[in-house]
Coordinates of C-alpha atoms and ligand atoms in Angstrom, one line a residue:
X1 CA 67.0 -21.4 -13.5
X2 CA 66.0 -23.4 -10.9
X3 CA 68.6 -24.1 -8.1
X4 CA 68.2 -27.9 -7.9
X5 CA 68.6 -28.2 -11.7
X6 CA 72.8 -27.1 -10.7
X7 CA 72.4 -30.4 -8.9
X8 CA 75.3 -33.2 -10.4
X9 CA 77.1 -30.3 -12.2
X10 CA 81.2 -30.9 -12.7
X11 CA 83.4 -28.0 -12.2
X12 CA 85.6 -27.7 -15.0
X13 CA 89.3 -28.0 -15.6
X14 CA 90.3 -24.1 -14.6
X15 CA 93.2 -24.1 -17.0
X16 CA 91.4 -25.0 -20.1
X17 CA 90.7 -22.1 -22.1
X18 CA 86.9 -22.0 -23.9
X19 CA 85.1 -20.0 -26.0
X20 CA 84.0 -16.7 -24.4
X21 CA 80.3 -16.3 -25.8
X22 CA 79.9 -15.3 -29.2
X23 CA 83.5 -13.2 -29.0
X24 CA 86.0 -16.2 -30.5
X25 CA 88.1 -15.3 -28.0
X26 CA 89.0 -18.6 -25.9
X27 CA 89.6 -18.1 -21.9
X28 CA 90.4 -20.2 -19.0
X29 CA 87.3 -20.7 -16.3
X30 CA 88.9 -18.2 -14.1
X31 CA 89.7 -14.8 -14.8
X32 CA 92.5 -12.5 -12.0
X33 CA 90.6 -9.6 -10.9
X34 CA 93.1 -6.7 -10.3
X35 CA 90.7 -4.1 -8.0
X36 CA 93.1 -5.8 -4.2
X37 CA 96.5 -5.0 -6.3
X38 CA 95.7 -1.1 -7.0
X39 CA 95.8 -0.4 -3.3
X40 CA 92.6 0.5 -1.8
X41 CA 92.7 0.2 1.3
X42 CA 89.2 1.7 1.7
X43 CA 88.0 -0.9 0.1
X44 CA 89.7 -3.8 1.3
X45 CA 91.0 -2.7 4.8
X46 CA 94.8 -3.1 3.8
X47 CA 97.8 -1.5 1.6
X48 CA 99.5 -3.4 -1.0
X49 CA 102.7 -2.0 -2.4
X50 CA 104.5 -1.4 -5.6
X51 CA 106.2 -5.1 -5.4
X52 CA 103.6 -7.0 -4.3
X53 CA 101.5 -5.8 -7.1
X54 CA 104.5 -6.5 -9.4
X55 CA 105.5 -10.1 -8.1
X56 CA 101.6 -11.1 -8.5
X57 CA 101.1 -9.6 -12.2
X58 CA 104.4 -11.5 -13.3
X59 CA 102.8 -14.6 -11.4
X60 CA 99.4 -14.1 -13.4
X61 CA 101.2 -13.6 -17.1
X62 CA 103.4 -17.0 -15.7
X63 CA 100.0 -18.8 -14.3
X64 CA 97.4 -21.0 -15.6
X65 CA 95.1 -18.4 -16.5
X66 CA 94.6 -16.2 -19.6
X67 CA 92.4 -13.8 -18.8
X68 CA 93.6 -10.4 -16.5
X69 CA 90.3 -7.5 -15.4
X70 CA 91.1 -4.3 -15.0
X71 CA 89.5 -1.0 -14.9
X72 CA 90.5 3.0 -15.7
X73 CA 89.7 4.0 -11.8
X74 CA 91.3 0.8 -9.7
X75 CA 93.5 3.2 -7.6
X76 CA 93.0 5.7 -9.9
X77 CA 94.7 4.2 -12.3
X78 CA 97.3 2.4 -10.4
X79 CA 96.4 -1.2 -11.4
X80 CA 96.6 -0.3 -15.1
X81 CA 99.9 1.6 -14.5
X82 CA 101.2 -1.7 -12.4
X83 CA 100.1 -4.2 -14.5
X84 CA 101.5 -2.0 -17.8
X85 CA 104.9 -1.8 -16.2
X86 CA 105.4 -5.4 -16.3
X87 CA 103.9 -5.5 -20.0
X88 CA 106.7 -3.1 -20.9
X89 CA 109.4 -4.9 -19.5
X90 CA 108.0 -8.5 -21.4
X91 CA 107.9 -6.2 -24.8
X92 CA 104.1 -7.0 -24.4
X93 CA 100.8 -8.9 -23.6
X94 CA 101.8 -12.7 -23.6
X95 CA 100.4 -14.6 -26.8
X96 CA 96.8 -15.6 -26.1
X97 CA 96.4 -13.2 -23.1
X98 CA 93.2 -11.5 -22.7
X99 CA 93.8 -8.2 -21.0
X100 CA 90.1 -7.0 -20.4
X101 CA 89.9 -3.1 -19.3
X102 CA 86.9 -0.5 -18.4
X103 CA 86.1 2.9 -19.6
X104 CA 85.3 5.0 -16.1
X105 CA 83.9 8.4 -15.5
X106 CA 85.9 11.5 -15.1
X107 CA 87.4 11.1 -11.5
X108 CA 86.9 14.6 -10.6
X109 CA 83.5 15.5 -12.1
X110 CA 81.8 12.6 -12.8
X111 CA 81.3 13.3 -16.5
X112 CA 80.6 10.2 -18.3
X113 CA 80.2 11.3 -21.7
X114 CA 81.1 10.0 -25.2
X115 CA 84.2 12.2 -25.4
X116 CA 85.2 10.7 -21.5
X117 CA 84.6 7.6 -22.9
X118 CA 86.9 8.1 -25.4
X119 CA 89.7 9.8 -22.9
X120 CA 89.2 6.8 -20.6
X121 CA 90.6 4.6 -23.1
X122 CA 93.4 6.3 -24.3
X123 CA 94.5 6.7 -20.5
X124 CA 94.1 3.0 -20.3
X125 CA 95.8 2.2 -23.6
X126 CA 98.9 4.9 -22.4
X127 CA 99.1 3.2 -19.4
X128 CA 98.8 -0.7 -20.0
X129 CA 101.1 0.0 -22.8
X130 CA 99.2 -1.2 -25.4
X131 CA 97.5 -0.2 -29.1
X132 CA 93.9 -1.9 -28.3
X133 CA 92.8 -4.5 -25.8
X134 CA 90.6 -7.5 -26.5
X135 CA 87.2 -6.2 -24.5
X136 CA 86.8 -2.7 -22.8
X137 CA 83.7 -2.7 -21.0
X138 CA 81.3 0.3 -19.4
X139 CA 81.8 0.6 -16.0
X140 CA 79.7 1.0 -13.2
X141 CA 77.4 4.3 -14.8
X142 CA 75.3 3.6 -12.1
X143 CA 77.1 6.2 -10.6
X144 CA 77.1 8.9 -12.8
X145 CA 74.4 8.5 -15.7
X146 CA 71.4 6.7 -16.2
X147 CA 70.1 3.8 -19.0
X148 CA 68.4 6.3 -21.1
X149 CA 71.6 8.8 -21.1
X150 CA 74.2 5.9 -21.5
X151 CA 72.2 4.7 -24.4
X152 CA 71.6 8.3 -26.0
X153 CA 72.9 9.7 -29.4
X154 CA 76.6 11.1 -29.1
X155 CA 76.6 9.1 -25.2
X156 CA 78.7 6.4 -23.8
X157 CA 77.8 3.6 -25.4
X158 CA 77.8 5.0 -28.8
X159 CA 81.4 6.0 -28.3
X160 CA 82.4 2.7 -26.9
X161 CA 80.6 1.0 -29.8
X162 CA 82.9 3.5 -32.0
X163 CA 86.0 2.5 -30.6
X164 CA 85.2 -0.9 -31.4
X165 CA 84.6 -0.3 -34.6
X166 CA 87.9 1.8 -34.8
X167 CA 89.7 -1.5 -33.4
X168 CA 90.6 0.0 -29.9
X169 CA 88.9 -3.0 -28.5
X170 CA 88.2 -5.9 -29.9
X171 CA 84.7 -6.5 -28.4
X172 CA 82.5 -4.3 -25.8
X173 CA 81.0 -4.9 -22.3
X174 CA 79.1 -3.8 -20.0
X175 CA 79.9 -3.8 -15.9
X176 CA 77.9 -2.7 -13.0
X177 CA 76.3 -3.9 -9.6
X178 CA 72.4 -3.6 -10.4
X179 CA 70.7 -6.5 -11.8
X180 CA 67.8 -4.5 -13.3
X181 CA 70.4 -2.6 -15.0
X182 CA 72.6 -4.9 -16.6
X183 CA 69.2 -6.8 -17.9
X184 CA 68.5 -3.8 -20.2
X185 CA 71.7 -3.1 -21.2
X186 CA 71.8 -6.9 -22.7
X187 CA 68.5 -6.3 -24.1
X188 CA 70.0 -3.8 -26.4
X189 CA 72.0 -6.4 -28.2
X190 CA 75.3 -4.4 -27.9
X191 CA 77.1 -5.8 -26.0
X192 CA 79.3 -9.2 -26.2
X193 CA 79.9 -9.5 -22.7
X194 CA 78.7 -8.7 -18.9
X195 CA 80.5 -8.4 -15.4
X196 CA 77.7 -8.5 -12.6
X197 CA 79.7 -8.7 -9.0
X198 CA 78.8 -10.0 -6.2
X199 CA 75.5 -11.3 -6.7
X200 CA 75.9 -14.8 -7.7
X201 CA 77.6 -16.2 -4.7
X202 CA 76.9 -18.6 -1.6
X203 CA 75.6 -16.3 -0.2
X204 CA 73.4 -13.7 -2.5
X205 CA 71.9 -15.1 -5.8
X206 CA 70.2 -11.6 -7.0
X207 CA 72.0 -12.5 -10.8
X208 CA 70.2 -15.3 -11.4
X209 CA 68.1 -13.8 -14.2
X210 CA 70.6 -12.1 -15.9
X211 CA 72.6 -15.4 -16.1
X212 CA 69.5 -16.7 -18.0
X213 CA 69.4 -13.7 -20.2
X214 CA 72.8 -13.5 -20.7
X215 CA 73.3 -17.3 -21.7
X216 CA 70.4 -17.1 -24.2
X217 CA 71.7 -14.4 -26.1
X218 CA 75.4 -15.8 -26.1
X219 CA 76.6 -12.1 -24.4
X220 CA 79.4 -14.0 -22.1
X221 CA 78.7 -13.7 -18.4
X222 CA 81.7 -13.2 -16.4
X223 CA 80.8 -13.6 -12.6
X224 CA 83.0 -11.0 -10.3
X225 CA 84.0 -11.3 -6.5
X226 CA 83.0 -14.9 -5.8
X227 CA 84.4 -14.6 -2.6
X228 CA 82.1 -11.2 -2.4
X229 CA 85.4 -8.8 -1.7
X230 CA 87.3 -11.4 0.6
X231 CA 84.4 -12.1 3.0
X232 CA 83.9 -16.1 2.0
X233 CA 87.5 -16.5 1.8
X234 CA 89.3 -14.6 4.2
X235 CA 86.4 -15.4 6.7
X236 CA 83.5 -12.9 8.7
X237 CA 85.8 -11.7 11.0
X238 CA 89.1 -10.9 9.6
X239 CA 86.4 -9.6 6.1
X240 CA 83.5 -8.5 7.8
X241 CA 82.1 -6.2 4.9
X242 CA 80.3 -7.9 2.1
X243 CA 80.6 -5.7 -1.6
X244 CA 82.8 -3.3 0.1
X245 CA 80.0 -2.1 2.3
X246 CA 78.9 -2.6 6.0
X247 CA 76.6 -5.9 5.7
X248 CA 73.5 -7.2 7.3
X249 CA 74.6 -9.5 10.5
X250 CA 72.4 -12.3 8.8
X251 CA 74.9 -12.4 5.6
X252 CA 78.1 -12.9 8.1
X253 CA 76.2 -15.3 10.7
X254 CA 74.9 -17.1 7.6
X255 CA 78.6 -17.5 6.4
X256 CA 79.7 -18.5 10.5
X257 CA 76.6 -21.3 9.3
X258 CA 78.4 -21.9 5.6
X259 CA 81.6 -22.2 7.3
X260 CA 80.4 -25.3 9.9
X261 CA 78.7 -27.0 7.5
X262 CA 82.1 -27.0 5.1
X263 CA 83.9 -28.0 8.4
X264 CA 82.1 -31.2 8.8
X265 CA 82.9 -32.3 5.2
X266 CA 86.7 -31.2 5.4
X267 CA 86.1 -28.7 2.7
X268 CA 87.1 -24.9 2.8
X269 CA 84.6 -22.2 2.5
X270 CA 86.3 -20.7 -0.4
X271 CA 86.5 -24.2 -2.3
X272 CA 83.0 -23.7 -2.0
X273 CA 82.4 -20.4 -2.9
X274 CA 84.3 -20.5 -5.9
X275 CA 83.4 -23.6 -7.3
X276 CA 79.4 -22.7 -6.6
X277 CA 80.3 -19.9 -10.0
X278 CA 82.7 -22.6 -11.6
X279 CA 80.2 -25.1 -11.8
X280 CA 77.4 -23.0 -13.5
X281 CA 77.4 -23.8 -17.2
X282 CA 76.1 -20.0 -17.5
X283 CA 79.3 -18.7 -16.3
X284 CA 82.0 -18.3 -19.0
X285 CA 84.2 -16.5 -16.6
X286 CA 84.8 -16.3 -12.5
X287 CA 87.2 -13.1 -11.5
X288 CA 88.5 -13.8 -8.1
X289 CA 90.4 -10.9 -7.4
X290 CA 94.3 -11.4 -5.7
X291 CA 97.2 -9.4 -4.7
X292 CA 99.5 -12.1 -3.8
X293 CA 101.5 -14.2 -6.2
X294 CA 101.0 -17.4 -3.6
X295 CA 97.4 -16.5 -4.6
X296 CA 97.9 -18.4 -8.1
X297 CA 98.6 -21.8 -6.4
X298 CA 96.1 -21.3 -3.5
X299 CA 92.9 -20.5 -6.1
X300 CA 93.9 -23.3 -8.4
X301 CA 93.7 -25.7 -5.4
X302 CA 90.5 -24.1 -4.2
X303 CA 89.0 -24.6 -8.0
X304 CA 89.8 -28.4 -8.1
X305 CA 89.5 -29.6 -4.5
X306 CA 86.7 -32.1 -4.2
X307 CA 83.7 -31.5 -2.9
X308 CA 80.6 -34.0 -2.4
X309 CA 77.9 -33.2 -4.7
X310 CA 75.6 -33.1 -1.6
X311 CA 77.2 -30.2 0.3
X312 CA 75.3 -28.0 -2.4
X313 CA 72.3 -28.4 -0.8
X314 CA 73.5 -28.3 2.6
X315 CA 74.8 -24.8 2.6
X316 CA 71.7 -23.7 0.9
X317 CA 69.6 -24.5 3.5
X318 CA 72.0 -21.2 5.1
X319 CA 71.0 -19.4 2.3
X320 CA 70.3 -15.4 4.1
X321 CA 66.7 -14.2 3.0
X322 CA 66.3 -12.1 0.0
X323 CA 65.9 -8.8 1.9
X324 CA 69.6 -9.2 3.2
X325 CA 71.1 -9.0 -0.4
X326 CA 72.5 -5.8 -2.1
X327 CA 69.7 -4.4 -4.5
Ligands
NAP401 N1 81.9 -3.3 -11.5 C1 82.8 -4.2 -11.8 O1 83.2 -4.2 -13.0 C2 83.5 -5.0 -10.8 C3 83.0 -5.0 -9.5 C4 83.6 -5.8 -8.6 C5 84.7 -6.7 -9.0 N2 85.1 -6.6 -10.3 C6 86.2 -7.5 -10.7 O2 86.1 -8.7 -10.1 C7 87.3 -9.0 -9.3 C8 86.9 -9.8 -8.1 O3 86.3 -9.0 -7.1 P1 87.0 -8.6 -5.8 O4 88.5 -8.7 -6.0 O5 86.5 -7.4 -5.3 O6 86.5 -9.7 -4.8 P2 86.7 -11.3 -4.5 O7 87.4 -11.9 -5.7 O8 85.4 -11.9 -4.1 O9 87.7 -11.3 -3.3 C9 88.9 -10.7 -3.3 C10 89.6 -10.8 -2.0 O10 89.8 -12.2 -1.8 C11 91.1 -12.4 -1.3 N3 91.6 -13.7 -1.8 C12 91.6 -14.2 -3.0 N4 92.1 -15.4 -3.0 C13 92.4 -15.7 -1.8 C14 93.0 -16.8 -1.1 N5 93.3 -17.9 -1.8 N6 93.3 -16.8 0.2 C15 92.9 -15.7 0.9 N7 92.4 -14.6 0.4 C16 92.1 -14.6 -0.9 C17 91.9 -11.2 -1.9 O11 93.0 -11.1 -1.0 P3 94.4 -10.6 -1.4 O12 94.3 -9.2 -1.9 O13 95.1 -10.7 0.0 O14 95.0 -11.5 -2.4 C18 90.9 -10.1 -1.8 O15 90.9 -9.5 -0.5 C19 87.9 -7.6 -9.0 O16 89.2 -7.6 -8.7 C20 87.6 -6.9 -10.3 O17 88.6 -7.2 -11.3 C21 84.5 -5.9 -11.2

C-alpha cells in the first residue's frame, strides 16, 4: 500500500472491541503484550518481580482492553504461570476476554515436532489454568524448523490444526519475525491470524506486504512491539536496542530526528509510534507490551492524544534506509 494513501486516516476508539478477521471473535484495537512481565532481563535490560507482574495482570483483566498475548517460553513459562495465578484466584478468564497463547519449541532441544506441539499446549493450558484458549498460534519456528518441515505430514502445523479441531483452541496463528516467512505461511490458507513484530513501526516498515496479504485474505493481522521493544517509547538512550538486538546507529539517530520533530508539535514519540499501527485499517490488533499497571492509563492516553494529520509525513521524511531494518 502506498504510504501516502494512510494520509487522513482516524485512529480508532481503543476500547471498542471489533471483529478480529474472519475469527467472530470481537477485540479492542490494542492487545497487552506479556513478553516485559515474564522477567527477561536479557531482553529488556531490567527485572520485574512476582507483584509487579501480578498488580499489572489484575490491571489488564480490570482495563479497557480484551485481548491478553502470551506465549509457552516468555520466561520460560513464567508469564503464563503469572498471568494463570490471577485467573485462578478470579475462578477464570473474565467474560469476553481473549487470552491468545503460543505453542514454542522444546526449551532444551529445540524439538519442534507435532508431538511438542501438542506438549506445548498442554503446558500452557496447566499453567494459564484453563481447558482451551481462543487462538494459539506457532511461534517463532524460524528458530528451530523450516517452512517445508513446519508444513509436513505428522509436523507442527498439522498438530496445531488438530488441536483446533479437538477444541483446544478456538482458532490458529501463526507468529514469527521474517516477513518472507509469514507470507507463505498465509498463503497456505491455515491460518486465521498473524503476529509479525517489529516491522511495521516509525521506524522500520519491512511488513508492509504481509499487511496487504493478510487483509485480502481476512487472516487478522495483529502488529507486535510498536514501540520496537521499548526503544520509541522509553527513548534511544535509556532503550538503545531495537528487536532486542544491538541496532544500526541510523535507526536510534533517526528516532533522536523522530523525537524533534514530535517536540515541535507537543506530541510524544510514543503517541506517535502507536497510533502510526492504530491508524492502519490493515491492523486488527496493536500488542504493546507492559509490566506496569500505571501502564493501562499511560497507553490509553498515548492511543487518543491528538496528533496533526501532517506530522505523518514529517517524521517520514526520518524514515532510516531499508538496509538498516531487521531482515
Ligand atoms: N514472535 C512473536 O510472537 C512476538 C515477538 C515480539 C513481540 N510479541 C508480542 O508483542 C508484545 C509487544 O512487544 P514488546 O513488548 O517486545 O515491545 P513493545 O510493545 O514495542 O515495547 C515494550 C516496552 O515498552 C515499554 N512501555 C510500554 N508502554 C510504556 C509507557 N507508556 N511508558 C514507558 N514505557 C512503556 C515497556 O516497558 P515496561 O515493561 O516498563 O512496562 C517495554 O519495555 C510482546 O509483549 C509480545 O506479547 C510477539
Amino acid at each position: 500500500m502506498p504510504l501516502d494513501s494512510l494520509d487522513g486516516l482516524t485512529v480508532p476508539d481503543p476500547s471498542v472491541r471489533r471483529p478480529f478477521g474472519r475469527t467472530g471473535l470481537a477485540v479492542t484495537p490494542i492487545c497487552v503484550g506479556t513478553s516485559p512481565l515474564a522477567n527477561m532481563p536479557g531482553l529488556y535490560g531490567y527485572e520485574v518481580g512476582e507483584q509487579r507482574a501480578r498488580a499489572t495482570v489484575e490491571a489488564v483483566f480490570d482495563g479497557p482492553f480484551n485481548f491478553l498475548d502470551t506465549s509457552n517460553n516468555y520466561g520460560n513459562g513464567s508469564a503464563e504461570r503469572r498471568i494463570g495465578a490471577v485467573v485462578r484466584d478470579r475462578g477464570g478468564v473474565p467474560d469476553g476476554f481473549v487470552l491468545a497463547t503460543k505453542v514454542d519449541a522444546d526449551p532444551d532441544t529445540g524439538d519442534f515436532s507435532g508431538e511438542r506441539v501438542r506438549r506445548s499446549a498442554e503446558e500452557s493450558l496447566e499453567r494459564l489454568g484453563v481447558d482451551n484458549v481462543p487462538l494459539l498460534y506457532l511461534h517463532d519456528p524460524e528458530y528451530h524448523i523450516t517452512f517445508e518441515e513446519a508444513m509436513s505430514p505428522g509436523g507442527a502445523v498439522e498438530a496445531l490444526v488438530a488441536l483446533r479441531d479437538a477444541g483446544v483452541a478456538d482458532h490458529i496463528g501463526i507468529a514469527a519475525g521474517p516477513i518472507g516467512l509469514l507470507r507463505d505461511f498465509v498463503a497456505t490458507g491455515v491460518f486465521d491470524a498473524v503476529i509479525s513484530h517489529n516491522r511495521w513501526t516509525l521506524v522500520n516498515r519491512e511488513a508492509d506486504p504481509l499487511l496487504d496479504d493478510a487483509f485480502e485474505r481476512g487472516v487478522a493481522f495483529v502488529n507486535g512491539a510498536p514501540y520496537g521493544g521499548g526503544m520509541l517509547v522509553k527513548g534511544p538512550d535509556a532503550q538503545p536496542r531495537y528487536c532486542y538486538r544491538e541496532t544500526a546507529e541510523a535507526v536510534r539517530e533517526s528516532v533522536r530526528a523522530m523525537q524533534r520533530t514530535c517536540d515541535e508539535h507537543g506530541v510524544p514519540l510514543a503517541a506517535a509510534a502507536l497510533q502510526f499501527s492504530l491508524r492502519d485499517p490493515r491492523v486488527a490488533s496493536t500488542i504493546v507490551g507492559l509490566s506496569e499497571p500505571e501502564r493501562m492509563e499511560e497507553t490509553l492516553r498515548l492511543a487518543t492524544t491528538p496528533i496533526p494529520p501532517g506530522l505523518w509525513n514529517e517524521l517520514d521524511r526520518h524514515l532510516p534506509s531499508p538496509p538498516a531494518w531487521l531482515d
